[in-house]
Coordinates of C-alpha atoms (C1' of nucleotides) in Angstrom, one line a residue:
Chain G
X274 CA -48.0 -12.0 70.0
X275 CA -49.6 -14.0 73.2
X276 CA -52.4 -14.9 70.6
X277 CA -52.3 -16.5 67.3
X278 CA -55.7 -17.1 66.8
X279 CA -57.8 -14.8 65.6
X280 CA -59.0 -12.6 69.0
X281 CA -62.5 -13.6 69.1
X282 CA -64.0 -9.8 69.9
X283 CA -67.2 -12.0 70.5
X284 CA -66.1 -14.5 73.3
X285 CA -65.4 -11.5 75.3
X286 CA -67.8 -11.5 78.7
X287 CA -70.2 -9.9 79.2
X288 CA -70.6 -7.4 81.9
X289 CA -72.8 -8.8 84.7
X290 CA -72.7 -6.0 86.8
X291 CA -76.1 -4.1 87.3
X292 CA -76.8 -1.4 84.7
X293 CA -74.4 1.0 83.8
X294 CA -74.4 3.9 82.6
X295 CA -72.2 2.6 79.3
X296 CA -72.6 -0.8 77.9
X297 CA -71.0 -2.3 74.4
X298 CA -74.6 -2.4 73.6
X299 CA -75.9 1.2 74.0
X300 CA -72.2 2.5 72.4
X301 CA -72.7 0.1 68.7
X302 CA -76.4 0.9 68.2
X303 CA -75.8 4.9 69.3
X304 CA -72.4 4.6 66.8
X305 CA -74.9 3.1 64.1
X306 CA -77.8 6.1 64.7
X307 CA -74.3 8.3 64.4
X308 CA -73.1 7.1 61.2
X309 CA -76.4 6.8 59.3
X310 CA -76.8 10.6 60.2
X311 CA -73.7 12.1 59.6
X312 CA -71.5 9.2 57.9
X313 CA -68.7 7.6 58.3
X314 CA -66.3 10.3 58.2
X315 CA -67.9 11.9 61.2
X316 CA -67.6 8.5 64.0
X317 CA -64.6 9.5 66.4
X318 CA -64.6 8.3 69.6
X319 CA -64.8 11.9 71.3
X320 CA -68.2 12.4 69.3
X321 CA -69.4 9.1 70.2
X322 CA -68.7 9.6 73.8
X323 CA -70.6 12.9 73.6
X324 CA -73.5 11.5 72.4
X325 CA -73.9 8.8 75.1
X326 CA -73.2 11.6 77.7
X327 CA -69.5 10.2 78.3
X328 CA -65.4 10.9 77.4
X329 CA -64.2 9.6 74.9
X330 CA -61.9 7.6 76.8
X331 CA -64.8 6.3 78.4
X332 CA -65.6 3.8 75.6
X333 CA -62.6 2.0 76.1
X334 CA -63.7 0.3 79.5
X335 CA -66.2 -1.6 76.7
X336 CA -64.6 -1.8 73.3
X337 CA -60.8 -2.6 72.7
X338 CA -60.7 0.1 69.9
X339 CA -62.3 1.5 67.2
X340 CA -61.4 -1.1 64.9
X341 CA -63.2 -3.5 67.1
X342 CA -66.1 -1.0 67.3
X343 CA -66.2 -1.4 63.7
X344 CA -66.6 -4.2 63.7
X345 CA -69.4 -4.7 66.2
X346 CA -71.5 -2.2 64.5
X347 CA -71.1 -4.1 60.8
X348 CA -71.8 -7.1 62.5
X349 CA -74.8 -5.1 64.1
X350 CA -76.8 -4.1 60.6
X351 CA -76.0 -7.6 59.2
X352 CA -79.0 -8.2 62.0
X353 CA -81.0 -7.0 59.7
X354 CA -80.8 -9.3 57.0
X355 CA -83.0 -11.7 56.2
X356 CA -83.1 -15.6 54.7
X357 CA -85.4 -17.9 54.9
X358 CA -85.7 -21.2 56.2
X359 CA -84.4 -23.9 54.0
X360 CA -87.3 -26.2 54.0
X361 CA -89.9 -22.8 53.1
X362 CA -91.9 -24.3 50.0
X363 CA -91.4 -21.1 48.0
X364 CA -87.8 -22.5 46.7
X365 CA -84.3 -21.8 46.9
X366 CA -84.1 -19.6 44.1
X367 CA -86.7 -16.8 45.6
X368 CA -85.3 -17.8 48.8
X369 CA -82.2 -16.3 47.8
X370 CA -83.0 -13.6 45.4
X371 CA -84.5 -12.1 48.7
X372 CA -81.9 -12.6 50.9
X373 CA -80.2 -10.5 48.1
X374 CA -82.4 -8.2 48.3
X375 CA -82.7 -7.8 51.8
X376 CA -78.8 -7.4 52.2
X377 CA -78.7 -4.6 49.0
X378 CA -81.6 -3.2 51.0
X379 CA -79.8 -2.9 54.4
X380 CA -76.5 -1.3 52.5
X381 CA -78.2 1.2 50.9
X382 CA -79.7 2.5 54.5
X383 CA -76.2 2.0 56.1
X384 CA -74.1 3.6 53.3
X385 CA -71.4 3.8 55.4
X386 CA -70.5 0.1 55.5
X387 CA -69.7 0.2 51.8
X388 CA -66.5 2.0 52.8
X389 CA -65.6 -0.2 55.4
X390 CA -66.3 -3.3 53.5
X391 CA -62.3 -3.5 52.3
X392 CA -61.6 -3.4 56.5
X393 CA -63.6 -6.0 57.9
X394 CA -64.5 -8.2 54.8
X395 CA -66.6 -11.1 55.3
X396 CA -63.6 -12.4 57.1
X397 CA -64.3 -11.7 60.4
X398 CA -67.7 -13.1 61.6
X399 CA -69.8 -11.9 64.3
X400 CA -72.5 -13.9 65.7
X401 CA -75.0 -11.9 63.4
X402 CA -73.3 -12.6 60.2
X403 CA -72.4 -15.6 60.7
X404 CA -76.1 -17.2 61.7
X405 CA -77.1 -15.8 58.6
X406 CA -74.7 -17.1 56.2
X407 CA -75.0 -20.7 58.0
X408 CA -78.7 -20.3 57.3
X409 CA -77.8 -18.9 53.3
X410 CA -75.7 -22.2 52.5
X411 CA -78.6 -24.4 53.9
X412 CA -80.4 -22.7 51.0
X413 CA -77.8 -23.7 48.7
X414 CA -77.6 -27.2 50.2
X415 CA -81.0 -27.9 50.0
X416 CA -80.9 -26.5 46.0
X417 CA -79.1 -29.3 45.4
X418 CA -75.6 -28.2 45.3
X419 CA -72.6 -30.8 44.6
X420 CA -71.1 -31.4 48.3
X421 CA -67.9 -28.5 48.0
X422 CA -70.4 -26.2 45.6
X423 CA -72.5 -25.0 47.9
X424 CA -69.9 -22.5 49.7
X425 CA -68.8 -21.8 46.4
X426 CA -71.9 -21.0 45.2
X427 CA -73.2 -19.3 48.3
X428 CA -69.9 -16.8 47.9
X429 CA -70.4 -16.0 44.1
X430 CA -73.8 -14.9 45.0
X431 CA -72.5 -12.6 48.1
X432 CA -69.5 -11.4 46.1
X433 CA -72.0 -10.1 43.5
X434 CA -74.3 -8.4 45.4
X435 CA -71.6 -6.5 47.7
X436 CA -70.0 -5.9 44.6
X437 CA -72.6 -4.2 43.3
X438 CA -74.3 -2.6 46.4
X439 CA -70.8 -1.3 47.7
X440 CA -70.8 0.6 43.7
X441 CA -74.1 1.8 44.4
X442 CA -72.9 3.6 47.9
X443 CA -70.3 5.0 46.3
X444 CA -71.9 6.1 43.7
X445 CA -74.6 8.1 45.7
X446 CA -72.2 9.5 48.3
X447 CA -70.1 10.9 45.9
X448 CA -73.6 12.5 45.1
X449 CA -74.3 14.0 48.1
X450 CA -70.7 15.3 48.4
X451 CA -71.5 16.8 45.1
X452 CA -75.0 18.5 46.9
X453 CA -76.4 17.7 43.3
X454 CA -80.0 15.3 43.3
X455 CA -79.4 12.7 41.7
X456 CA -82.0 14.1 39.0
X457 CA -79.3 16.7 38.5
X458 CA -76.9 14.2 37.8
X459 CA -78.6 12.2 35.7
X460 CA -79.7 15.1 33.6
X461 CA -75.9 16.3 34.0
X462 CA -74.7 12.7 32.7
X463 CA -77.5 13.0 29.6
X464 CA -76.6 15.9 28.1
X465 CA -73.1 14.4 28.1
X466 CA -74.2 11.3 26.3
X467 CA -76.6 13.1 23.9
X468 CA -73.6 15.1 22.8
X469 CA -71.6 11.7 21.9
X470 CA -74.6 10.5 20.5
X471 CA -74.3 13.2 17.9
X472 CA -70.6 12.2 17.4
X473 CA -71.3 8.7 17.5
X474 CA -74.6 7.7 15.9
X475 CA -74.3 4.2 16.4
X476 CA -74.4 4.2 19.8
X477 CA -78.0 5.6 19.6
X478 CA -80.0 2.7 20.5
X479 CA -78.4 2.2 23.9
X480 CA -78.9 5.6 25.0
X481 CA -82.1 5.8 24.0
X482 CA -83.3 2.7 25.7
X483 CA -83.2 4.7 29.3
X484 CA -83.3 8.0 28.5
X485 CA -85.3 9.9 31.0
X486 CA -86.4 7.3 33.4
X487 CA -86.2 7.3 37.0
X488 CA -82.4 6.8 38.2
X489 CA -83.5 4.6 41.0
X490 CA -85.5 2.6 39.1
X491 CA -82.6 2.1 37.0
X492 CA -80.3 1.2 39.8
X493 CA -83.2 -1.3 41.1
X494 CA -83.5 -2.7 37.6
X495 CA -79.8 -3.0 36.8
X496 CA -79.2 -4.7 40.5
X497 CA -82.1 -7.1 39.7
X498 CA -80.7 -7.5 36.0
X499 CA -77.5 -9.2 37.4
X500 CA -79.1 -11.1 40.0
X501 CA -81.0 -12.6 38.2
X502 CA -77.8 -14.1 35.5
X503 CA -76.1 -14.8 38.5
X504 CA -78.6 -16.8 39.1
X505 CA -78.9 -18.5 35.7
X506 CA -75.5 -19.2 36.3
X507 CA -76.1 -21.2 39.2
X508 CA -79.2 -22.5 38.7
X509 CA -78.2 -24.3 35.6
X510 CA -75.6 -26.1 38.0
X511 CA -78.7 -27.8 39.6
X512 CA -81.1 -27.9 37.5
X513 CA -79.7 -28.8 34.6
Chain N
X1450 CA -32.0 7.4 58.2
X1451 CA -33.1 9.2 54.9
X1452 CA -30.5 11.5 54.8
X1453 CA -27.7 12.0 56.9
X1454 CA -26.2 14.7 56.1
X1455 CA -28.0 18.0 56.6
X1456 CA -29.4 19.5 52.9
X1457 CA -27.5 22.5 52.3
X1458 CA -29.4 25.1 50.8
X1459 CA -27.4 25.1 47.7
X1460 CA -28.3 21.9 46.9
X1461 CA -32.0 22.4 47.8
X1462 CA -32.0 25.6 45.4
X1463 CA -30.0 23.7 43.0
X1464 CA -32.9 21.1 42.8
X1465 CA -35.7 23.5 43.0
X1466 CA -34.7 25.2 39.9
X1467 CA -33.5 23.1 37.4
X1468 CA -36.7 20.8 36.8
X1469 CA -39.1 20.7 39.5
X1470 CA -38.6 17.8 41.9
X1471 CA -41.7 16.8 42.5
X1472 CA -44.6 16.3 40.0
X1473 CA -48.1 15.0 40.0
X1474 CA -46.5 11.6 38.2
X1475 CA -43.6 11.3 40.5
X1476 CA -45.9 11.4 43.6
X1477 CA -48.2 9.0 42.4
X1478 CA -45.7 6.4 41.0
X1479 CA -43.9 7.2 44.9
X1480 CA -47.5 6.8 46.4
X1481 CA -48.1 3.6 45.1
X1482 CA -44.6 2.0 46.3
X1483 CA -45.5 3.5 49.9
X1484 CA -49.0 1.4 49.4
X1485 CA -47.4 -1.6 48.4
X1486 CA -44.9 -1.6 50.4
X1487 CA -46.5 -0.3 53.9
X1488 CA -50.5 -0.9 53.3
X1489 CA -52.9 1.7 53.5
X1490 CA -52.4 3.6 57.0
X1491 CA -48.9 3.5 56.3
X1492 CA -49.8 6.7 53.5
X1493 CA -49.5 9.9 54.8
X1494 CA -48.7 12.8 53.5
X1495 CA -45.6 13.3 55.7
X1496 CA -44.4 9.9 54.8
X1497 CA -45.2 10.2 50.8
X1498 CA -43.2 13.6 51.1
X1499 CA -40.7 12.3 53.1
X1500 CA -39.7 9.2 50.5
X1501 CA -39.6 12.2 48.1
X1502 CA -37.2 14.0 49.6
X1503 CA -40.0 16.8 50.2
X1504 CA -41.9 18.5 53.3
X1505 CA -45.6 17.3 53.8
X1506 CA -47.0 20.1 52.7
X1507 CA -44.8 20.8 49.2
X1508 CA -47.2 17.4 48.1
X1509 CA -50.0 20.1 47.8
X1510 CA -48.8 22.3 45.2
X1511 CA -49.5 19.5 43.0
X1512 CA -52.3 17.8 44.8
X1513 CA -55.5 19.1 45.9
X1514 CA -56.0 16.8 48.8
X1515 CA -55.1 13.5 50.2
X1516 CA -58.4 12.2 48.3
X1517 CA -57.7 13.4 45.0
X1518 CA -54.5 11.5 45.5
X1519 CA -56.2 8.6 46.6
X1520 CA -58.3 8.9 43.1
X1521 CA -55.1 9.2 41.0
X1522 CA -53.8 6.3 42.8
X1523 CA -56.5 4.0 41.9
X1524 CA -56.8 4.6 38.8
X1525 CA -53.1 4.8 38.1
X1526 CA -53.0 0.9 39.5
X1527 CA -56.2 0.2 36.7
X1528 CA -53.9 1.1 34.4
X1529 CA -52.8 -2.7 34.7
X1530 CA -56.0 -4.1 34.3
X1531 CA -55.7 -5.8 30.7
X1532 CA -58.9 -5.4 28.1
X1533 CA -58.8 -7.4 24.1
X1534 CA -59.8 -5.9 21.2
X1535 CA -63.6 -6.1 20.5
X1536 CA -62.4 -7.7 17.4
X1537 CA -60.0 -10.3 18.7
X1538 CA -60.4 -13.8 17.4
X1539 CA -60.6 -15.8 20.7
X1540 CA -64.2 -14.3 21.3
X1541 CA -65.9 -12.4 23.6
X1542 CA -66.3 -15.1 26.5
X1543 CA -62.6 -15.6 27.1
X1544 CA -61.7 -12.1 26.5
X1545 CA -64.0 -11.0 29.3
X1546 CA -62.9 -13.9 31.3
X1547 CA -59.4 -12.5 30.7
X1548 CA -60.0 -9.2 31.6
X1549 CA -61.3 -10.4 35.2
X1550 CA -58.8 -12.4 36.1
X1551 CA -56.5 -9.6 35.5
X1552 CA -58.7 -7.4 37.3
X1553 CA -58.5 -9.7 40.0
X1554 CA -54.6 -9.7 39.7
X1555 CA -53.9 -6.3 40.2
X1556 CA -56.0 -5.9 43.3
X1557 CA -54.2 -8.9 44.8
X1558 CA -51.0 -7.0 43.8
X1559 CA -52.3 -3.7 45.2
X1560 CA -54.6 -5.2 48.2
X1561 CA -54.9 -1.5 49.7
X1562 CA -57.2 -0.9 46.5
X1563 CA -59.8 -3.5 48.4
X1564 CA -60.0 -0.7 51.3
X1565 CA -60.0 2.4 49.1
X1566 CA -63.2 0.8 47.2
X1567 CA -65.8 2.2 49.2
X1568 CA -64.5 5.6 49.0
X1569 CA -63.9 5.9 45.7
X1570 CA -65.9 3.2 43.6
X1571 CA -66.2 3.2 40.1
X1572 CA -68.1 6.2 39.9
X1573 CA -65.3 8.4 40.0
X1574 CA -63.4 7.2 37.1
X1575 CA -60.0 8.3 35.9
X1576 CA -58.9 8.5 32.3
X1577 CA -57.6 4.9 32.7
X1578 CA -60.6 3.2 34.3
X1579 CA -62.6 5.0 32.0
X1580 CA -60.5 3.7 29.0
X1581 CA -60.6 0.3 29.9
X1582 CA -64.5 0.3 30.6
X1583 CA -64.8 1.8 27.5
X1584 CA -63.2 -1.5 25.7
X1585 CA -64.7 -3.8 28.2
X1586 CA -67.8 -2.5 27.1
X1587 CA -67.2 -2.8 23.2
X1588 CA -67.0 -6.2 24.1
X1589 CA -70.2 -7.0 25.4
X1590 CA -71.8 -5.3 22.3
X1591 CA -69.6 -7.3 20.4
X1592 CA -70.8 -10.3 21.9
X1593 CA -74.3 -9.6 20.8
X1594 CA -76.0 -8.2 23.6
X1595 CA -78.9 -6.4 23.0
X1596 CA -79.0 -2.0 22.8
X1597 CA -79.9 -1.3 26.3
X1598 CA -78.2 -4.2 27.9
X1599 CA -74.3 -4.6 27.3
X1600 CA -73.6 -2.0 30.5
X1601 CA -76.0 -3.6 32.4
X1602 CA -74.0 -7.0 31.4
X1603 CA -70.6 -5.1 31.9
X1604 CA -71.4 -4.2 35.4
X1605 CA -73.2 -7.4 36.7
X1606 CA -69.4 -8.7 35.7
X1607 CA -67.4 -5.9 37.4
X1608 CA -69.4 -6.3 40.2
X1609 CA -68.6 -10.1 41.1
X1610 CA -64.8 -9.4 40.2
X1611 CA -64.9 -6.3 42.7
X1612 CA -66.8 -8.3 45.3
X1613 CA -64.8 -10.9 45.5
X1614 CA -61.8 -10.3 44.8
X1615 CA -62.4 -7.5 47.8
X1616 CA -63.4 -10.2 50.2
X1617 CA -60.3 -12.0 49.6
X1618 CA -57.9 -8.7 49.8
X1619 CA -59.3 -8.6 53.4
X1620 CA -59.1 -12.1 54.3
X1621 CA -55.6 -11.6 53.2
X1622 CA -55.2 -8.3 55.1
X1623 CA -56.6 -10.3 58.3
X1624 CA -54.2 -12.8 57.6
X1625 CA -51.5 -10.6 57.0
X1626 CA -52.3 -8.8 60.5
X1627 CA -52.9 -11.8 62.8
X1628 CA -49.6 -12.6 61.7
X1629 CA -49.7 -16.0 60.4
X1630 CA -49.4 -17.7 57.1
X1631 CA -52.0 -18.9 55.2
X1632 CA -51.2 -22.5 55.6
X1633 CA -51.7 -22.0 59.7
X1634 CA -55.0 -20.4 59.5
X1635 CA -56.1 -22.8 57.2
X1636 CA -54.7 -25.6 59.5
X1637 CA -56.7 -23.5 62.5
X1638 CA -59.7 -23.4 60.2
X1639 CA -59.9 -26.8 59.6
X1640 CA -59.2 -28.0 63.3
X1641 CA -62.4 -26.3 64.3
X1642 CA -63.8 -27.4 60.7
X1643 CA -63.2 -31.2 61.6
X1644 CA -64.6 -30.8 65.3
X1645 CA -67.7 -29.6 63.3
X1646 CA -67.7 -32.7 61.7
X1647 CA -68.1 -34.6 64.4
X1648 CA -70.8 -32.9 65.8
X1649 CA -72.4 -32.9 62.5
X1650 CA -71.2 -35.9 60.6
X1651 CA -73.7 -34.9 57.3
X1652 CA -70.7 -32.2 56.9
X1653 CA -68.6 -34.6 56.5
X1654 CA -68.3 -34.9 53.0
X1655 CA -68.5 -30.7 52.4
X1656 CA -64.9 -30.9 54.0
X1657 CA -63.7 -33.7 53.1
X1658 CA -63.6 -31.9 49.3
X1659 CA -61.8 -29.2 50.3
X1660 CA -59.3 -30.7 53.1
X1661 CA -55.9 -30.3 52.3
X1662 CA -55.4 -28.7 49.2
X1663 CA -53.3 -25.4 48.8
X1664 CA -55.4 -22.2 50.0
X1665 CA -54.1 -20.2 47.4
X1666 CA -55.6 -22.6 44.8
X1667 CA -58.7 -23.0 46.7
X1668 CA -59.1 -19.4 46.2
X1669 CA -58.4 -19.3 42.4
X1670 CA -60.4 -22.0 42.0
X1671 CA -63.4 -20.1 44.3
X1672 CA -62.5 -17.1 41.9
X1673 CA -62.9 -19.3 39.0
X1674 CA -65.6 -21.0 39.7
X1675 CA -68.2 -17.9 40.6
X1676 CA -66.4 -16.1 37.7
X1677 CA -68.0 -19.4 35.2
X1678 CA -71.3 -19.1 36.5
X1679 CA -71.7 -15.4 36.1
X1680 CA -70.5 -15.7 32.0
X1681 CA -72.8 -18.3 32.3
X1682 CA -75.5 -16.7 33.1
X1683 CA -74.8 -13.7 31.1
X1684 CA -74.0 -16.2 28.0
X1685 CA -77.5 -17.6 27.9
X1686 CA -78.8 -13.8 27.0
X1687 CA -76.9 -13.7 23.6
X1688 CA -76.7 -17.0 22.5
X1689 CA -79.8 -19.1 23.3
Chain E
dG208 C1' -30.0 46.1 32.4
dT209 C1' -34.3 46.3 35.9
dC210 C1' -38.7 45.0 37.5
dC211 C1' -42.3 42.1 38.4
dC212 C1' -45.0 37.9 38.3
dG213 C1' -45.6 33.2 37.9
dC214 C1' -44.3 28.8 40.1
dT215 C1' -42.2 25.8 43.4
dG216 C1' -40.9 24.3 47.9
dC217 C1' -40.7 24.9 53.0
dG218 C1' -41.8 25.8 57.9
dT219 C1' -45.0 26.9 61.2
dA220 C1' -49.3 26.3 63.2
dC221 C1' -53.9 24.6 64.3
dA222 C1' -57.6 21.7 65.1
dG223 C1' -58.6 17.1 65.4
dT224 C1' -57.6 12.0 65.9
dG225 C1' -56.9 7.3 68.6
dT226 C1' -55.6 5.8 72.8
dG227 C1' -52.2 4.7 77.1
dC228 C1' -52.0 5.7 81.8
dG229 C1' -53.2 6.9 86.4
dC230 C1' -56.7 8.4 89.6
dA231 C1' -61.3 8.4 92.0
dA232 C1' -65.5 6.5 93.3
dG233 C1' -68.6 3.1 94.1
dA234 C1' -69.9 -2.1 94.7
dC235 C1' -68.9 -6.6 96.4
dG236 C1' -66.7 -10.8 98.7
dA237 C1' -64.1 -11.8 103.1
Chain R
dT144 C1' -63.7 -3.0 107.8
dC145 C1' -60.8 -4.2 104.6
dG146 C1' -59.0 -5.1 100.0
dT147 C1' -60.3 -5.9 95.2
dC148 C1' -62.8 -5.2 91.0
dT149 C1' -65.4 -2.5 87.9
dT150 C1' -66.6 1.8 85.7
dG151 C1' -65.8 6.4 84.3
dC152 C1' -62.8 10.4 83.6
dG153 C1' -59.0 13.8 82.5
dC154 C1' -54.5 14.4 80.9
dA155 C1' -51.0 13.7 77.7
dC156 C1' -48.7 12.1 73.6
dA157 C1' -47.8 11.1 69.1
dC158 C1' -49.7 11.7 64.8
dT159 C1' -52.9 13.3 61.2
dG160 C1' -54.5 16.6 57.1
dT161 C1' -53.9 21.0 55.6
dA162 C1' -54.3 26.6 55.5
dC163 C1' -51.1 30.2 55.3
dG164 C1' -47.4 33.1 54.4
dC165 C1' -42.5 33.5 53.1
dA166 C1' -38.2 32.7 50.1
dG167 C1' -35.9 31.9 46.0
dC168 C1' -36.0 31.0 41.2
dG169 C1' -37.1 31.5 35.8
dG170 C1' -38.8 34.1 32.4
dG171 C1' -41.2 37.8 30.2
dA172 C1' -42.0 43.2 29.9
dC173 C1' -40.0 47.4 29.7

DNA sequence: GTCCCGCTGCGTACAGTGTGCGCAAGACGA
DNA sequence: TCGTCTTGCGCACACTGTACGCAGCGGGAC
């Protein structure tokens, strides 16, 4: 154990050589293309190193493992987050509901980092992630946040929304493991509840409330539902 | 280093036909001590069989897969997640906030759940998950929340408990890999923390808060904290 | 009794994984 | 012209999940 501190994967140089042929670059954003098209279960470094043209072995020259690979391309899609500035006049609370939005948004194109959200956590930063959250708990700062809340805060609000996004992923790979739509399912899962409506009459009302509309609309709606009493929760910490 | 002596075949006959040696309880149970014990890529199927006194592939006559395992193990670990009575006298707020804190505790028990999450989610739920959901649920409509609303309510709440309390299982995990305790990475942390500070002396007072104190309470009290705001927030729907 | 069929466990085998190691070929400073 | 350094490659190794077929057993049918 020559190192104790955490191996910073991003102080590593980089290359300064001309341009070749591999770069740490071209192998994360081809092993993202890879694993929004065929999923996480599908990224070995033999099929990586095909689809740059190279051995698998190859890779190593640029990236330490896979573990490190992973986390370069997590770190990648958290690029594509977005928060605002802290002093934008539209106030914190939008400010964040979007930055919540943005990050549900980016899981739900990149499934796959759902299932390696248990690996890498929020614990190891990369540049991208890291800007971003340092730009999120300005937001809170500038709400108004008691000196040690505003990390506090700032986590509650991440902790929900990968919470809820990483269920989400789940949920709609296991779908298309199934090959069902999720139309299918949902009709599947109603027929289900209609029979225990039968048997249970009380629980009528509930089932009734979202029978037959659009599954996606009720994810949106369910993710926005929460948001927003996490929210509440936070904004009365402020406000009131 | 199991077994030092070679099995004779009596004894291997012996075994196979009084009651069968291995069953779907006995490998999970076994499973779940291997987790524990070794982490997640400790579990393989040669390993699990060895601990049993079994060949790798014997596992299969009572398991269809290494995922279907992986399902019975989660949900057999749920099995410790505590849930009230809907009719409890302490009320609904402390009952939920009861139920996530031992949520919480039995994934910092088993932290190899955090890094199974994505793979499985909730949406694959066993008969103990699903029997605990089904009481965690009964509270929320207990509580007053309107038809439609008392899932969306349950999830919002899951999904804070699930984010977080993943984040910290693979802070932990990191930790646990780098090698050091807690107390030095927090020491680490707030070296770098307190040269932050004097670059940026409007910090100062973010740190100061926080400097210090045990990690393991900081993180109950993060838990805590996020946990108060979400009931919060969901509180303000059924009682103002 | 005898026969057969189920269940259970085991060993072999195969395709696929991450990755350590050594070699070759080109580029660059001396 | 020499090292030396960087980049890519192929081989090899230990290990994975698991398909398949065989062997011995218990229990029911005759």
């Amino acid at each position: 154990m020559p190192e104790p501190t955490v191996p910073s994967v991003w102080a590593r140089q980089r290359r300064a050589r001309e341009q070749p042929a591999l770069s740490q670059d071209r192998i994360v954003s081809e092993a993202v293309r890879l694993l929004d098209a065929e999923g996480v279960e599908a990224l070995s470094m033999r099929a990586l190193g095909a689809r740059l043209g190279a051995g698998a072995t190859s890779l190593y020259r640029h990236v330490a493992n896979k573990d490190e690979l992973i986390e370069l391309v997590v770190d990648e899609v958290y690029g594509e987050m977005l928060v605002r500035d802290a002093d934008d006049p539209v106030g914190w609370r939008t400010s964040v509901a979007e930055c919540a939005h943005s990050l549900r948004a980016m899981v739900l194109r990149h499934p796959w980092v759902a299932s390696v959200f248990g690996q890498v956590g929020l614990a190891q930063l990369g540049p991208n992630l890291m800007a971003r959250s340092e730009r999120l708990l300005a937001l809170f700062r500038a709400a108004g946040f008691p000196p040690g809340e505003a990390d506090q805060a700032m986590s509650t609000l991440i902790a929900y929304v990968v919470g809820m996004t990483t269920s989400e992923a789940a949920y709609l790979s296991l779908l298309a493991r199934s090959g069902q739509t999720e139309q299918e399912w949902a009709d599947s899962v109603r027929s289900t509840a209609e029979q225990a409506v039968r048997d249970h009459p009380r629980l009528r009302d509930e089932y009734a409330a979202r029978r037959g509309d659009d599954p996606a609309k009720l994810r949106d709606d369910n993710f926005t539902y929460g948001l927003d009493r996490v929210l509440d929760g936070l904004a009365a910490r402020v406000s009131g």
